[in-house]
Structures are given as structure tokens and as C-alpha cells.
Amino acid sequence: MIRSRIVGTGSYLPAQVVTNAELAKRVDTSDEWIRTRTGIRERRIAAEEETTSDMGTEAANRAVAHAGIAPSEIDLIVLATATPDMSFPSSACIVQHRLGIIGKPAFDLSAACSGFLYALGVADQFLRNRSARTALVIGAEKFSRVLDWSDRNTCVLFGDGAGAAILRAEEGERGILSTHLHADGTYADMLMVARSGSRNPITQELIRTEAEYLVMRGNELFRVAVKTLEEAVLEALAANGLQAADVDLLIPHQANIRIIAATAKRLGLPMEKVVVNLERYGNTSAASIPIALDEAVRTDRIRPGDHVLFESFGGGLTWASALLKW
Ligand code: UT7
């Protein structure tokens, strides 16, 4: 049986660290509120000129080096982002050019915080039906650009960064066992950036209105996230005939430590089996899972044969899971 194996990972975080204390100087918040309600201590913010594709390219180069392949071996690029460099061309095409690859498909995928798992699911289909042999899957975001830095409800939550994985089609039992992708547009307005699309083109009137920035009904979203993620992880396990005790490592989307802990509790997983890095990076949307994966790989938290479970939840609403045998 052909499966998609992750054979290399990479990540990139911008150099600038912004602590909770620094944000408390700009808006009416405190380190204590942010830490206890979210688990976040600091986040990385990209430089003014640094783009989503810059960060994606850097993460991709590191994943390529880690996999020990030549960029020319990559025959598919899927880049998940909600903050592309521009409407078009896609950020994936810009990354492709920088990697020196010509003629292979490259496209962006929009599923907000679930973007990386959506991209993983799409790439997995290409590999398993032999349309591609080696895929580069990237999650890259510059959320700092869509935040209202005077809104304490949202500006404390997000950060910038990128992560990438190289997938290779291989015969055997190891690799992606399943992906499950879901969406419910009923809740489309629960988390959105309404600007700059064809509905709300940027005009003088739009600037400095709410539509200019990310808006979120955080508390409602929190409750839907906890319930939906519980269903998503149970669905992934059931589809593979596995029990929660079979999960060696959970790599969740990094939105809020209380959401992550609720899912771990539902599975009966001790927090030692859960990758958490949001205290350092905040919520980096589609980049959060591949960054966490790369850190887990590089700190030897994953051994061959381990069952690794991924889950995510975000704007759309979208939610997704992936289960891998490493
Ligand atoms: O990644 C995609 C999906 N995103 C999510 O899943 C985010 C899900 N939601 C959350 O993580 C949480 O709902 C938040 C962290 C956004 C908010 O935490 P909460 O415990 O749900 O707080 P809340 O929204 O119910 O607000 C409680 C209070 C409010 O004050 P009042 O109305 O009770 O006086 C807020 O105005 O906390 C206030 N508040 C703040 N206070 C200090 C909101 N943000 C801040 C802040 N500092 N930064």
C-alpha cells in the first residue's frame, strides 16, 4: 500500500519577540490575564518587509535540507495561509520560484487555522493516487498584518511564523493513516478578516472600520472548538480502529492552552504526550502545527512506529484531524 511519509520538517520564526508585558503598555491587558486565559507568554512578529512567502521559503528550505532531497525532486507545493502576500499570484508560486522549481503544481489553500491539515490531506491524495511522489506542504502566516493592535480581545492572541513538511509516497505501513477535513460555513462570521476581498475592496471608508481587521467572537468559538475537537479526535481514532491509549503524541493547533488541555483530558492523555509551544509563539494559525511538529521532531519526541495525532480548528469554521504512524 502506498502511504505518504513525512521525511523532513522545517520551521521559521521571525526574530522579534513581543512579550505580554510589552502588549500591556499598548492595550488594557496584563501578563497575568493573557497567561491564565490563553497560556501565551510571548509571540514572534515579522519585520515590516518580511512576507508570508519569505517565512514559508525559509521553513521550506529547512525541511528540504532535513529531508536530504534536492528541491527539483518536489513535484507538488501546497501552501496553507490566511494571510498570503497578495490576492494572486499565490504565495506558493512565489515560494516555488525561490526554490528554483519550474513547471510543477503550486497553489495556496485557505482554511485558516486548519489550513495545514487541509493541505496535508490534499497532498496525501495526490501522493496516494500517484499524481505526485514528493510534496512540500507549508503553513505560513503573517497575522500581525491583519490585527487591530488597539483591540485587546484579539491582538494578544496571534503571532507570525511558518512551518513545512516534505511528504514522500512510499510502500509500507508507515505514514499518514487518515485525514478528516470538515467545514461549517454557518459560523463564517465567528472569526474573519472581511477586508481586501472582492466584497470589501480597500477604500478610504473601509480603513479604520472593523472590516479592516480580524474580528472574533472568542468565547463562542472557544465552546464550539472544545466540542468539535473532541468529536474530531474520536473520529480519527475510530476510523483506524485505535484507542486513545494508542496515541503516542498529540500535536494540536496552538490556539489556547485550555482548549488543548480539554482535548487531552477527553482522550485521557497526560500533558507529557501533548506538544505545546504556544507560550512562545501564540496562535500562528496555519503555521502552528508544522512549527510544533518540527520542534517535536528536532527534540526527538517522536520515534519510528509512534502514532501521532494532529487536530485543528479555525475560521470557516473549519476543523480537521490527521493520524500518522511515524
Ligand atoms: O485559532 C482559531 C480559533 N481561535 C480560537 O479557538 C480562540 C478561542 N477563544 C479563546 O481562546 C478565548 O475565548 C479567548 C482567549 C479569546 C478569551 O478568553 P475567555 O475566557 O473566553 O474570555 P471572554 O472573551 O469571555 O472575556 C472575559 C473578559 C471580558 O471582560 P468582561 O466583559 O467580562 O468585563 C473581556 O473584555 O476578559 C476581557 N478581556 C481581556 N481582559 C484583559 C478580553 N481580552 C482581554 C485581554 N486582557 N487581552
mmCIF file of C-alpha atoms and ligand atoms in Angstrom:
data_model
loop_
_atom_site.group_PDB
_atom_site.id
_atom_site.type_symbol
_atom_site.label_atom_id
_atom_site.label_comp_id
_atom_site.label_asym_id
_atom_site.label_seq_id
_atom_site.Cartn_x
_atom_site.Cartn_y
_atom_site.Cartn_z
ATOM 1 C CA MET A 1 0.000 0.000 0.000
ATOM 2 C CA ILE A 2 1.263 3.484 -0.820
ATOM 3 C CA ARG A 3 1.369 5.902 2.074
ATOM 4 C CA SER A 4 2.610 9.488 2.442
ATOM 5 C CA ARG A 5 5.518 9.620 4.870
ATOM 6 C CA ILE A 6 6.854 12.819 6.375
ATOM 7 C CA VAL A 7 10.573 12.613 5.601
ATOM 8 C CA GLY A 8 11.631 16.132 6.568
ATOM 9 C CA THR A 9 10.386 19.113 8.567
ATOM 10 C CA GLY A 10 11.440 22.722 8.965
ATOM 11 C CA SER A 11 10.216 25.906 10.605
ATOM 12 C CA TYR A 12 10.988 29.577 10.740
ATOM 13 C CA LEU A 13 10.102 32.140 13.385
ATOM 14 C CA PRO A 14 10.787 35.866 12.958
ATOM 15 C CA ALA A 15 13.433 37.288 15.285
ATOM 16 C CA GLN A 16 11.329 39.931 17.029
ATOM 17 C CA VAL A 17 9.859 38.731 20.346
ATOM 18 C CA VAL A 18 6.885 40.659 21.763
ATOM 19 C CA THR A 19 6.122 39.813 25.380
ATOM 20 C CA ASN A 20 2.816 40.124 27.198
ATOM 21 C CA ALA A 21 4.327 42.935 29.280
ATOM 22 C CA GLU A 22 5.055 44.899 26.106
ATOM 23 C CA LEU A 23 1.447 44.463 24.928
ATOM 24 C CA ALA A 24 0.217 45.641 28.329
ATOM 25 C CA LYS A 25 1.833 49.010 27.522
ATOM 26 C CA ARG A 26 -0.286 49.310 24.358
ATOM 27 C CA VAL A 27 -3.706 47.958 25.428
ATOM 28 C CA ASP A 28 -5.600 47.441 28.691
ATOM 29 C CA THR A 29 -4.354 43.928 29.471
ATOM 30 C CA SER A 30 -1.878 42.158 31.722
ATOM 31 C CA ASP A 31 0.632 39.339 31.549
ATOM 32 C CA GLU A 32 -1.428 37.535 34.179
ATOM 33 C CA TRP A 33 -4.694 37.722 32.130
ATOM 34 C CA ILE A 34 -3.051 36.548 28.917
ATOM 35 C CA ARG A 35 -1.141 33.699 30.587
ATOM 36 C CA THR A 36 -4.049 32.353 32.610
ATOM 37 C CA ARG A 37 -6.718 32.688 29.870
ATOM 38 C CA THR A 38 -4.580 31.513 26.933
ATOM 39 C CA GLY A 39 -1.201 30.106 28.057
ATOM 40 C CA ILE A 40 0.659 32.613 25.854
ATOM 41 C CA ARG A 41 3.729 34.421 27.255
ATOM 42 C CA GLU A 42 5.185 35.928 24.083
ATOM 43 C CA ARG A 43 4.876 35.805 20.306
ATOM 44 C CA ARG A 44 7.086 36.475 17.286
ATOM 45 C CA ILE A 45 6.261 39.364 14.965
ATOM 46 C CA ALA A 46 7.651 39.547 11.436
ATOM 47 C CA ALA A 47 9.685 42.535 10.303
ATOM 48 C CA GLU A 48 7.857 45.172 8.276
ATOM 49 C CA GLU A 49 9.259 43.942 4.954
ATOM 50 C CA GLU A 50 9.154 40.209 5.827
ATOM 51 C CA THR A 51 6.356 38.422 3.966
ATOM 52 C CA THR A 52 4.425 35.198 4.348
ATOM 53 C CA SER A 53 6.289 33.762 1.356
ATOM 54 C CA ASP A 54 9.670 34.801 2.843
ATOM 55 C CA MET A 55 8.881 32.855 6.005
ATOM 56 C CA GLY A 56 7.414 29.958 4.019
ATOM 57 C CA THR A 57 10.521 29.760 1.830
ATOM 58 C CA GLU A 58 12.820 29.678 4.838
ATOM 59 C CA ALA A 59 10.782 26.889 6.505
ATOM 60 C CA ALA A 60 10.698 25.013 3.179
ATOM 61 C CA ASN A 61 14.480 25.270 2.727
ATOM 62 C CA ARG A 62 14.992 23.856 6.209
ATOM 63 C CA ALA A 63 12.552 20.983 5.521
ATOM 64 C CA VAL A 64 14.293 20.217 2.202
ATOM 65 C CA ALA A 65 17.698 20.136 3.955
ATOM 66 C CA HIS A 66 16.297 17.966 6.738
ATOM 67 C CA ALA A 67 14.827 15.505 4.230
ATOM 68 C CA GLY A 68 18.135 15.405 2.353
ATOM 69 C CA ILE A 69 16.461 15.891 -1.009
ATOM 70 C CA ALA A 70 17.056 18.290 -3.894
ATOM 71 C CA PRO A 71 14.280 20.886 -4.451
ATOM 72 C CA SER A 72 13.967 19.530 -8.006
ATOM 73 C CA GLU A 73 12.502 16.323 -6.541
ATOM 74 C CA ILE A 74 9.449 18.258 -5.281
ATOM 75 C CA ASP A 75 6.546 17.768 -7.665
ATOM 76 C CA LEU A 76 3.758 19.444 -5.675
ATOM 77 C CA ILE A 77 3.627 22.518 -3.398
ATOM 78 C CA VAL A 78 0.593 23.279 -1.233
ATOM 79 C CA LEU A 79 0.867 26.376 0.946
ATOM 80 C CA ALA A 80 -1.779 26.927 3.603
ATOM 81 C CA THR A 81 -2.307 30.533 4.622
ATOM 82 C CA ALA A 82 -4.985 33.055 5.536
ATOM 83 C CA THR A 83 -2.502 35.912 5.080
ATOM 84 C CA PRO A 84 -0.985 35.445 1.618
ATOM 85 C CA ASP A 85 1.439 38.033 0.243
ATOM 86 C CA MET A 86 -1.296 39.219 -2.155
ATOM 87 C CA SER A 87 -4.572 38.062 -3.734
ATOM 88 C CA PHE A 88 -2.663 36.486 -6.583
ATOM 89 C CA PRO A 89 -0.291 35.091 -7.644
ATOM 90 C CA SER A 90 -0.341 32.575 -4.850
ATOM 91 C CA SER A 91 2.345 32.634 -2.192
ATOM 92 C CA ALA A 92 3.013 29.004 -3.200
ATOM 93 C CA CYS A 93 4.134 30.175 -6.672
ATOM 94 C CA ILE A 94 6.490 32.716 -5.089
ATOM 95 C CA VAL A 95 7.999 30.019 -2.842
ATOM 96 C CA GLN A 96 8.281 27.686 -5.821
ATOM 97 C CA HIS A 97 10.246 30.289 -7.773
ATOM 98 C CA ARG A 98 12.597 30.892 -4.844
ATOM 99 C CA LEU A 99 13.245 27.145 -4.562
ATOM 100 C CA GLY A 100 14.125 27.061 -8.265
ATOM 101 C CA ILE A 101 11.372 24.625 -9.234
ATOM 102 C CA ILE A 102 9.621 25.088 -12.574
ATOM 103 C CA GLY A 103 6.515 23.518 -14.044
ATOM 104 C CA LYS A 104 5.137 21.563 -11.073
ATOM 105 C CA PRO A 105 1.765 22.469 -9.496
ATOM 106 C CA ALA A 106 1.873 25.021 -6.679
ATOM 107 C CA PHE A 107 -1.151 26.580 -5.017
ATOM 108 C CA ASP A 108 -2.389 28.244 -1.831
ATOM 109 C CA LEU A 109 -5.063 26.689 0.311
ATOM 110 C CA SER A 110 -7.382 28.735 2.510
ATOM 111 C CA ALA A 111 -8.736 27.038 5.618
ATOM 112 C CA ALA A 112 -7.487 29.463 8.296
ATOM 113 C CA CYS A 113 -6.055 27.648 11.345
ATOM 114 C CA SER A 114 -6.983 24.256 9.855
ATOM 115 C CA GLY A 115 -5.012 25.084 6.715
ATOM 116 C CA PHE A 116 -2.014 22.857 7.358
ATOM 117 C CA LEU A 117 -4.089 19.734 7.995
ATOM 118 C CA TYR A 118 -6.242 20.532 4.943
ATOM 119 C CA ALA A 119 -3.043 20.888 2.881
ATOM 120 C CA LEU A 120 -1.700 17.632 4.316
ATOM 121 C CA GLY A 121 -4.959 15.890 3.366
ATOM 122 C CA VAL A 122 -4.853 17.249 -0.200
ATOM 123 C CA ALA A 123 -1.166 16.364 -0.693
ATOM 124 C CA ASP A 124 -1.825 12.886 0.708
ATOM 125 C CA GLN A 125 -4.451 12.310 -2.004
ATOM 126 C CA PHE A 126 -2.001 13.386 -4.745
ATOM 127 C CA LEU A 127 0.654 11.027 -3.421
ATOM 128 C CA ARG A 128 -1.590 8.031 -2.890
ATOM 129 C CA ASN A 129 -3.111 8.265 -6.367
ATOM 130 C CA ARG A 130 0.400 8.614 -7.838
ATOM 131 C CA SER A 131 -0.140 12.152 -9.218
ATOM 132 C CA ALA A 132 2.964 13.210 -7.284
ATOM 133 C CA ARG A 133 5.794 11.437 -5.476
ATOM 134 C CA THR A 134 7.260 14.195 -3.299
ATOM 135 C CA ALA A 135 5.182 17.036 -1.891
ATOM 136 C CA LEU A 136 6.112 20.171 0.018
ATOM 137 C CA VAL A 137 3.368 21.227 2.438
ATOM 138 C CA ILE A 138 3.733 24.616 4.103
ATOM 139 C CA GLY A 139 1.778 26.585 6.700
ATOM 140 C CA ALA A 140 2.837 30.249 6.759
ATOM 141 C CA GLU A 141 1.193 33.310 8.269
ATOM 142 C CA LYS A 142 1.753 36.989 8.918
ATOM 143 C CA PHE A 143 -1.245 37.569 11.189
ATOM 144 C CA SER A 144 0.354 40.706 12.644
ATOM 145 C CA ARG A 145 -0.773 42.442 9.435
ATOM 146 C CA VAL A 146 -4.499 41.765 9.971
ATOM 147 C CA LEU A 147 -4.676 42.521 13.703
ATOM 148 C CA ASP A 148 -6.150 45.638 15.246
ATOM 149 C CA TRP A 149 -3.309 46.462 17.636
ATOM 150 C CA SER A 150 -5.713 48.531 19.770
ATOM 151 C CA ASP A 151 -8.134 45.575 20.319
ATOM 152 C CA ARG A 152 -7.124 43.614 23.424
ATOM 153 C CA ASN A 153 -9.601 40.849 22.546
ATOM 154 C CA THR A 154 -7.524 39.749 19.561
ATOM 155 C CA CYS A 155 -4.080 41.376 19.373
ATOM 156 C CA VAL A 156 -2.720 39.370 22.319
ATOM 157 C CA LEU A 157 -3.563 36.016 20.744
ATOM 158 C CA PHE A 158 -1.734 35.708 17.434
ATOM 159 C CA GLY A 159 1.813 35.580 16.085
ATOM 160 C CA ASP A 160 3.751 35.146 12.825
ATOM 161 C CA GLY A 161 5.761 32.190 11.540
ATOM 162 C CA ALA A 162 5.984 29.266 9.159
ATOM 163 C CA GLY A 163 6.446 25.512 9.176
ATOM 164 C CA ALA A 164 6.894 22.951 6.419
ATOM 165 C CA ALA A 165 6.964 19.226 5.818
ATOM 166 C CA ILE A 166 8.238 17.082 2.952
ATOM 167 C CA LEU A 167 5.920 14.174 2.144
ATOM 168 C CA ARG A 168 7.077 11.217 0.101
ATOM 169 C CA ALA A 169 4.993 8.383 -1.351
ATOM 170 C CA GLU A 170 6.364 5.093 -0.068
ATOM 171 C CA GLU A 171 5.220 1.491 0.068
ATOM 172 C CA GLY A 172 4.644 0.264 3.609
ATOM 173 C CA GLU A 173 2.715 0.727 6.812
ATOM 174 C CA ARG A 174 4.306 3.979 7.975
ATOM 175 C CA GLY A 175 2.928 7.376 7.005
ATOM 176 C CA ILE A 176 -0.430 9.121 7.019
ATOM 177 C CA LEU A 177 -3.138 6.671 8.088
ATOM 178 C CA SER A 178 -6.051 9.085 7.736
ATOM 179 C CA THR A 179 -7.060 12.691 7.331
ATOM 180 C CA HIS A 180 -10.530 14.020 8.107
ATOM 181 C CA LEU A 181 -11.443 17.525 6.912
ATOM 182 C CA HIS A 182 -14.616 19.361 7.944
ATOM 183 C CA ALA A 183 -16.257 22.769 7.491
ATOM 184 C CA ASP A 184 -19.437 24.563 8.545
ATOM 185 C CA GLY A 185 -19.980 27.940 6.911
ATOM 186 C CA THR A 186 -22.945 28.624 9.203
ATOM 187 C CA TYR A 187 -20.369 30.129 11.554
ATOM 188 C CA ALA A 188 -18.432 32.053 8.891
ATOM 189 C CA ASP A 189 -18.727 35.364 10.763
ATOM 190 C CA MET A 190 -17.395 33.998 14.046
ATOM 191 C CA LEU A 191 -13.790 34.605 13.023
ATOM 192 C CA MET A 192 -12.986 36.628 9.935
ATOM 193 C CA VAL A 193 -10.993 39.326 8.191
ATOM 194 C CA ALA A 194 -13.535 40.956 5.890
ATOM 195 C CA ARG A 195 -11.208 43.363 4.099
ATOM 196 C CA SER A 196 -9.459 43.322 0.746
ATOM 197 C CA GLY A 197 -11.547 40.638 -0.898
ATOM 198 C CA SER A 198 -13.962 41.412 -3.728
ATOM 199 C CA ARG A 199 -16.795 42.046 -1.247
ATOM 200 C CA ASN A 200 -14.910 44.703 0.691
ATOM 201 C CA PRO A 201 -12.235 46.174 -1.539
ATOM 202 C CA ILE A 202 -9.982 48.583 0.320
ATOM 203 C CA THR A 203 -11.356 52.117 0.168
ATOM 204 C CA GLN A 204 -10.827 55.225 2.277
ATOM 205 C CA GLU A 205 -14.123 54.435 4.077
ATOM 206 C CA LEU A 206 -13.075 50.905 4.925
ATOM 207 C CA ILE A 207 -9.816 51.971 6.521
ATOM 208 C CA ARG A 208 -10.158 52.233 10.283
ATOM 209 C CA THR A 209 -13.508 50.400 10.346
ATOM 210 C CA GLU A 210 -13.936 46.984 11.869
ATOM 211 C CA ALA A 211 -13.869 45.331 8.438
ATOM 212 C CA GLU A 212 -10.222 46.328 8.155
ATOM 213 C CA TYR A 213 -9.146 43.863 10.842
ATOM 214 C CA LEU A 214 -9.603 40.394 12.215
ATOM 215 C CA VAL A 215 -12.785 40.096 14.283
ATOM 216 C CA MET A 216 -13.582 37.135 16.505
ATOM 217 C CA ARG A 217 -16.356 36.023 18.841
ATOM 218 C CA GLY A 218 -13.783 34.354 21.067
ATOM 219 C CA ASN A 219 -15.943 32.959 23.809
ATOM 220 C CA GLU A 220 -18.450 31.303 21.439
ATOM 221 C CA LEU A 221 -15.598 29.988 19.339
ATOM 222 C CA PHE A 222 -13.974 28.521 22.421
ATOM 223 C CA ARG A 223 -17.058 26.453 23.238
ATOM 224 C CA VAL A 224 -17.549 25.220 19.656
ATOM 225 C CA ALA A 225 -13.814 24.382 19.437
ATOM 226 C CA VAL A 226 -13.794 22.199 22.557
ATOM 227 C CA LYS A 227 -16.847 20.215 21.429
ATOM 228 C CA THR A 228 -15.775 19.880 17.786
ATOM 229 C CA LEU A 229 -12.193 18.866 18.554
ATOM 230 C CA GLU A 230 -13.415 16.143 20.867
ATOM 231 C CA GLU A 231 -15.518 14.732 18.019
ATOM 232 C CA ALA A 232 -12.617 15.108 15.560
ATOM 233 C CA VAL A 233 -10.066 13.162 17.594
ATOM 234 C CA LEU A 234 -12.557 10.388 18.361
ATOM 235 C CA GLU A 235 -13.435 10.177 14.648
ATOM 236 C CA ALA A 236 -9.737 9.782 13.726
ATOM 237 C CA LEU A 237 -9.208 7.027 16.279
ATOM 238 C CA ALA A 238 -12.394 5.155 15.321
ATOM 239 C CA ALA A 239 -11.524 5.269 11.605
ATOM 240 C CA ASN A 240 -8.255 3.492 12.371
ATOM 241 C CA GLY A 241 -9.529 1.050 14.990
ATOM 242 C CA LEU A 242 -7.338 2.683 17.633
ATOM 243 C CA GLN A 243 -7.890 3.675 21.250
ATOM 244 C CA ALA A 244 -6.792 6.905 22.891
ATOM 245 C CA ALA A 245 -4.118 4.891 24.735
ATOM 246 C CA ASP A 246 -2.528 4.089 21.346
ATOM 247 C CA VAL A 247 -1.710 7.780 20.767
ATOM 248 C CA ASP A 248 1.973 8.414 21.486
ATOM 249 C CA LEU A 249 1.912 12.139 20.739
ATOM 250 C CA LEU A 250 -0.847 14.699 20.205
ATOM 251 C CA ILE A 251 0.127 17.749 18.129
ATOM 252 C CA PRO A 252 -2.792 20.173 18.390
ATOM 253 C CA HIS A 253 -3.348 23.558 16.806
ATOM 254 C CA GLN A 254 -1.955 26.086 19.278
ATOM 255 C CA ALA A 255 -4.837 28.477 19.977
ATOM 256 C CA ASN A 256 -5.416 28.261 23.714
ATOM 257 C CA ILE A 257 -3.905 26.004 26.400
ATOM 258 C CA ARG A 258 -7.371 25.487 27.894
ATOM 259 C CA ILE A 259 -8.691 24.115 24.566
ATOM 260 C CA ILE A 260 -5.623 21.859 24.202
ATOM 261 C CA ALA A 261 -5.938 20.593 27.776
ATOM 262 C CA ALA A 262 -9.658 19.875 27.312
ATOM 263 C CA THR A 263 -8.940 17.650 24.290
ATOM 264 C CA ALA A 264 -6.101 15.865 26.098
ATOM 265 C CA LYS A 265 -8.363 15.302 29.086
ATOM 266 C CA ARG A 266 -11.121 13.880 26.882
ATOM 267 C CA LEU A 267 -8.597 11.402 25.451
ATOM 268 C CA GLY A 268 -7.146 10.656 28.900
ATOM 269 C CA LEU A 269 -3.720 11.719 27.602
ATOM 270 C CA PRO A 270 -1.175 13.098 30.085
ATOM 271 C CA MET A 271 0.165 16.511 29.014
ATOM 272 C CA GLU A 272 3.635 14.909 28.547
ATOM 273 C CA LYS A 273 2.167 13.361 25.405
ATOM 274 C CA VAL A 274 0.975 16.706 24.066
ATOM 275 C CA VAL A 275 3.163 19.162 22.153
ATOM 276 C CA VAL A 276 2.608 22.694 23.438
ATOM 277 C CA ASN A 277 4.632 25.696 22.297
ATOM 278 C CA LEU A 278 2.019 28.451 22.253
ATOM 279 C CA GLU A 279 3.613 30.074 25.314
ATOM 280 C CA ARG A 280 6.443 31.157 22.947
ATOM 281 C CA TYR A 281 4.625 31.785 19.669
ATOM 282 C CA GLY A 282 0.928 32.429 20.361
ATOM 283 C CA ASN A 283 -1.554 31.300 17.722
ATOM 284 C CA THR A 284 0.224 31.231 14.354
ATOM 285 C CA SER A 285 -2.865 29.891 12.535
ATOM 286 C CA ALA A 286 -1.917 27.501 9.689
ATOM 287 C CA ALA A 287 1.729 27.589 10.791
ATOM 288 C CA SER A 288 1.144 26.362 14.328
ATOM 289 C CA ILE A 289 1.008 22.604 13.663
ATOM 290 C CA PRO A 290 4.032 22.364 11.334
ATOM 291 C CA ILE A 291 6.101 24.522 13.722
ATOM 292 C CA ALA A 292 5.115 22.277 16.648
ATOM 293 C CA LEU A 293 5.817 19.170 14.534
ATOM 294 C CA ASP A 294 9.264 20.436 13.576
ATOM 295 C CA GLU A 295 10.126 21.153 17.201
ATOM 296 C CA ALA A 296 8.901 17.698 18.239
ATOM 297 C CA VAL A 297 10.994 16.042 15.515
ATOM 298 C CA ARG A 298 14.130 18.004 16.314
ATOM 299 C CA THR A 299 13.875 17.324 20.058
ATOM 300 C CA ASP A 300 13.432 13.562 19.443
ATOM 301 C CA ARG A 301 9.918 13.436 20.840
ATOM 302 C CA ILE A 302 8.790 11.127 18.025
ATOM 303 C CA ARG A 303 10.130 7.597 17.485
ATOM 304 C CA PRO A 304 9.629 5.330 14.458
ATOM 305 C CA GLY A 305 6.312 3.498 14.756
ATOM 306 C CA ASP A 306 4.713 6.132 17.041
ATOM 307 C CA HIS A 307 1.112 7.092 16.449
ATOM 308 C CA VAL A 308 0.980 10.884 16.096
ATOM 309 C CA LEU A 309 -2.414 12.579 16.154
ATOM 310 C CA PHE A 310 -2.952 16.104 14.802
ATOM 311 C CA GLU A 311 -6.063 18.236 15.285
ATOM 312 C CA SER A 312 -7.033 21.781 14.373
ATOM 313 C CA PHE A 313 -9.887 24.218 14.464
ATOM 314 C CA GLY A 314 -10.327 27.651 12.913
ATOM 315 C CA GLY A 315 -12.133 30.214 10.795
ATOM 316 C CA GLY A 316 -14.649 29.000 8.273
ATOM 317 C CA LEU A 317 -15.425 27.310 10.531
ATOM 318 C CA THR A 318 -13.071 24.535 9.630
ATOM 319 C CA TRP A 319 -11.711 21.638 11.642
ATOM 320 C CA ALA A 320 -9.572 18.646 10.799
ATOM 321 C CA SER A 321 -7.517 15.738 12.075
ATOM 322 C CA ALA A 322 -4.678 13.618 10.748
ATOM 323 C CA LEU A 323 -3.330 10.395 12.204
ATOM 324 C CA LEU A 324 0.166 9.191 11.303
ATOM 325 C CA LYS A 325 2.265 6.143 12.015
ATOM 326 C CA TRP A 326 5.717 7.755 12.172
HETATM 327 O O1 UT7 B 1 -7.266 29.558 16.179
HETATM 328 C C1 UT7 B 1 -8.556 29.700 15.745
HETATM 329 C C2 UT7 B 1 -9.569 29.615 16.715
HETATM 330 N N1 UT7 B 1 -9.453 30.559 17.798
HETATM 331 C C3 UT7 B 1 -9.820 30.134 18.977
HETATM 332 O O2 UT7 B 1 -10.086 28.959 19.126
HETATM 333 C C4 UT7 B 1 -9.919 31.106 20.111
HETATM 334 C C5 UT7 B 1 -10.955 30.600 21.055
HETATM 335 N N2 UT7 B 1 -11.245 31.508 22.167
HETATM 336 C C6 UT7 B 1 -10.382 31.738 23.169
HETATM 337 O O3 UT7 B 1 -9.268 31.264 23.195
HETATM 338 C C7 UT7 B 1 -10.901 32.561 24.345
HETATM 339 O O4 UT7 B 1 -12.286 32.711 24.216
HETATM 340 C C8 UT7 B 1 -10.227 33.949 24.462
HETATM 341 C C9 UT7 B 1 -8.781 33.773 24.941
HETATM 342 C C10 UT7 B 1 -10.269 34.661 23.145
HETATM 343 C C11 UT7 B 1 -10.941 34.800 25.510
HETATM 344 O O5 UT7 B 1 -10.990 34.119 26.758
HETATM 345 P P1 UT7 B 1 -12.373 33.988 27.545
HETATM 346 O O6 UT7 B 1 -12.059 33.321 28.810
HETATM 347 O O7 UT7 B 1 -13.345 33.320 26.628
HETATM 348 O O8 UT7 B 1 -12.732 35.494 27.818
HETATM 349 P P2 UT7 B 1 -14.034 36.326 27.367
HETATM 350 O O9 UT7 B 1 -13.998 36.566 25.890
HETATM 351 O O10 UT7 B 1 -15.245 35.678 27.932
HETATM 352 O O11 UT7 B 1 -13.782 37.692 28.104
HETATM 353 C C12 UT7 B 1 -13.764 37.773 29.502
HETATM 354 C C13 UT7 B 1 -13.375 39.182 29.912
HETATM 355 C C14 UT7 B 1 -14.148 40.266 29.175
HETATM 356 O O12 UT7 B 1 -14.401 41.310 30.081
HETATM 357 P P3 UT7 B 1 -15.868 41.485 30.746
HETATM 358 O O13 UT7 B 1 -16.798 41.694 29.573
HETATM 359 O O14 UT7 B 1 -16.111 40.202 31.461
HETATM 360 O O15 UT7 B 1 -15.684 42.674 31.611
HETATM 361 C C15 UT7 B 1 -13.168 40.749 28.139
HETATM 362 O O16 UT7 B 1 -13.379 42.081 27.762
HETATM 363 O O17 UT7 B 1 -11.985 39.393 29.608
HETATM 364 C C16 UT7 B 1 -11.867 40.606 28.875
HETATM 365 N N3 UT7 B 1 -10.702 40.527 28.008
HETATM 366 C C17 UT7 B 1 -9.473 40.890 28.403
HETATM 367 N N4 UT7 B 1 -9.010 41.372 29.576
HETATM 368 C C18 UT7 B 1 -7.693 41.625 29.653
HETATM 369 C C19 UT7 B 1 -10.640 40.079 26.724
HETATM 370 N N5 UT7 B 1 -9.384 40.160 26.283
HETATM 371 C C20 UT7 B 1 -8.647 40.667 27.293
HETATM 372 C C21 UT7 B 1 -7.270 40.942 27.448
HETATM 373 N N6 UT7 B 1 -6.846 41.416 28.649
HETATM 374 N N7 UT7 B 1 -6.367 40.749 26.461
#
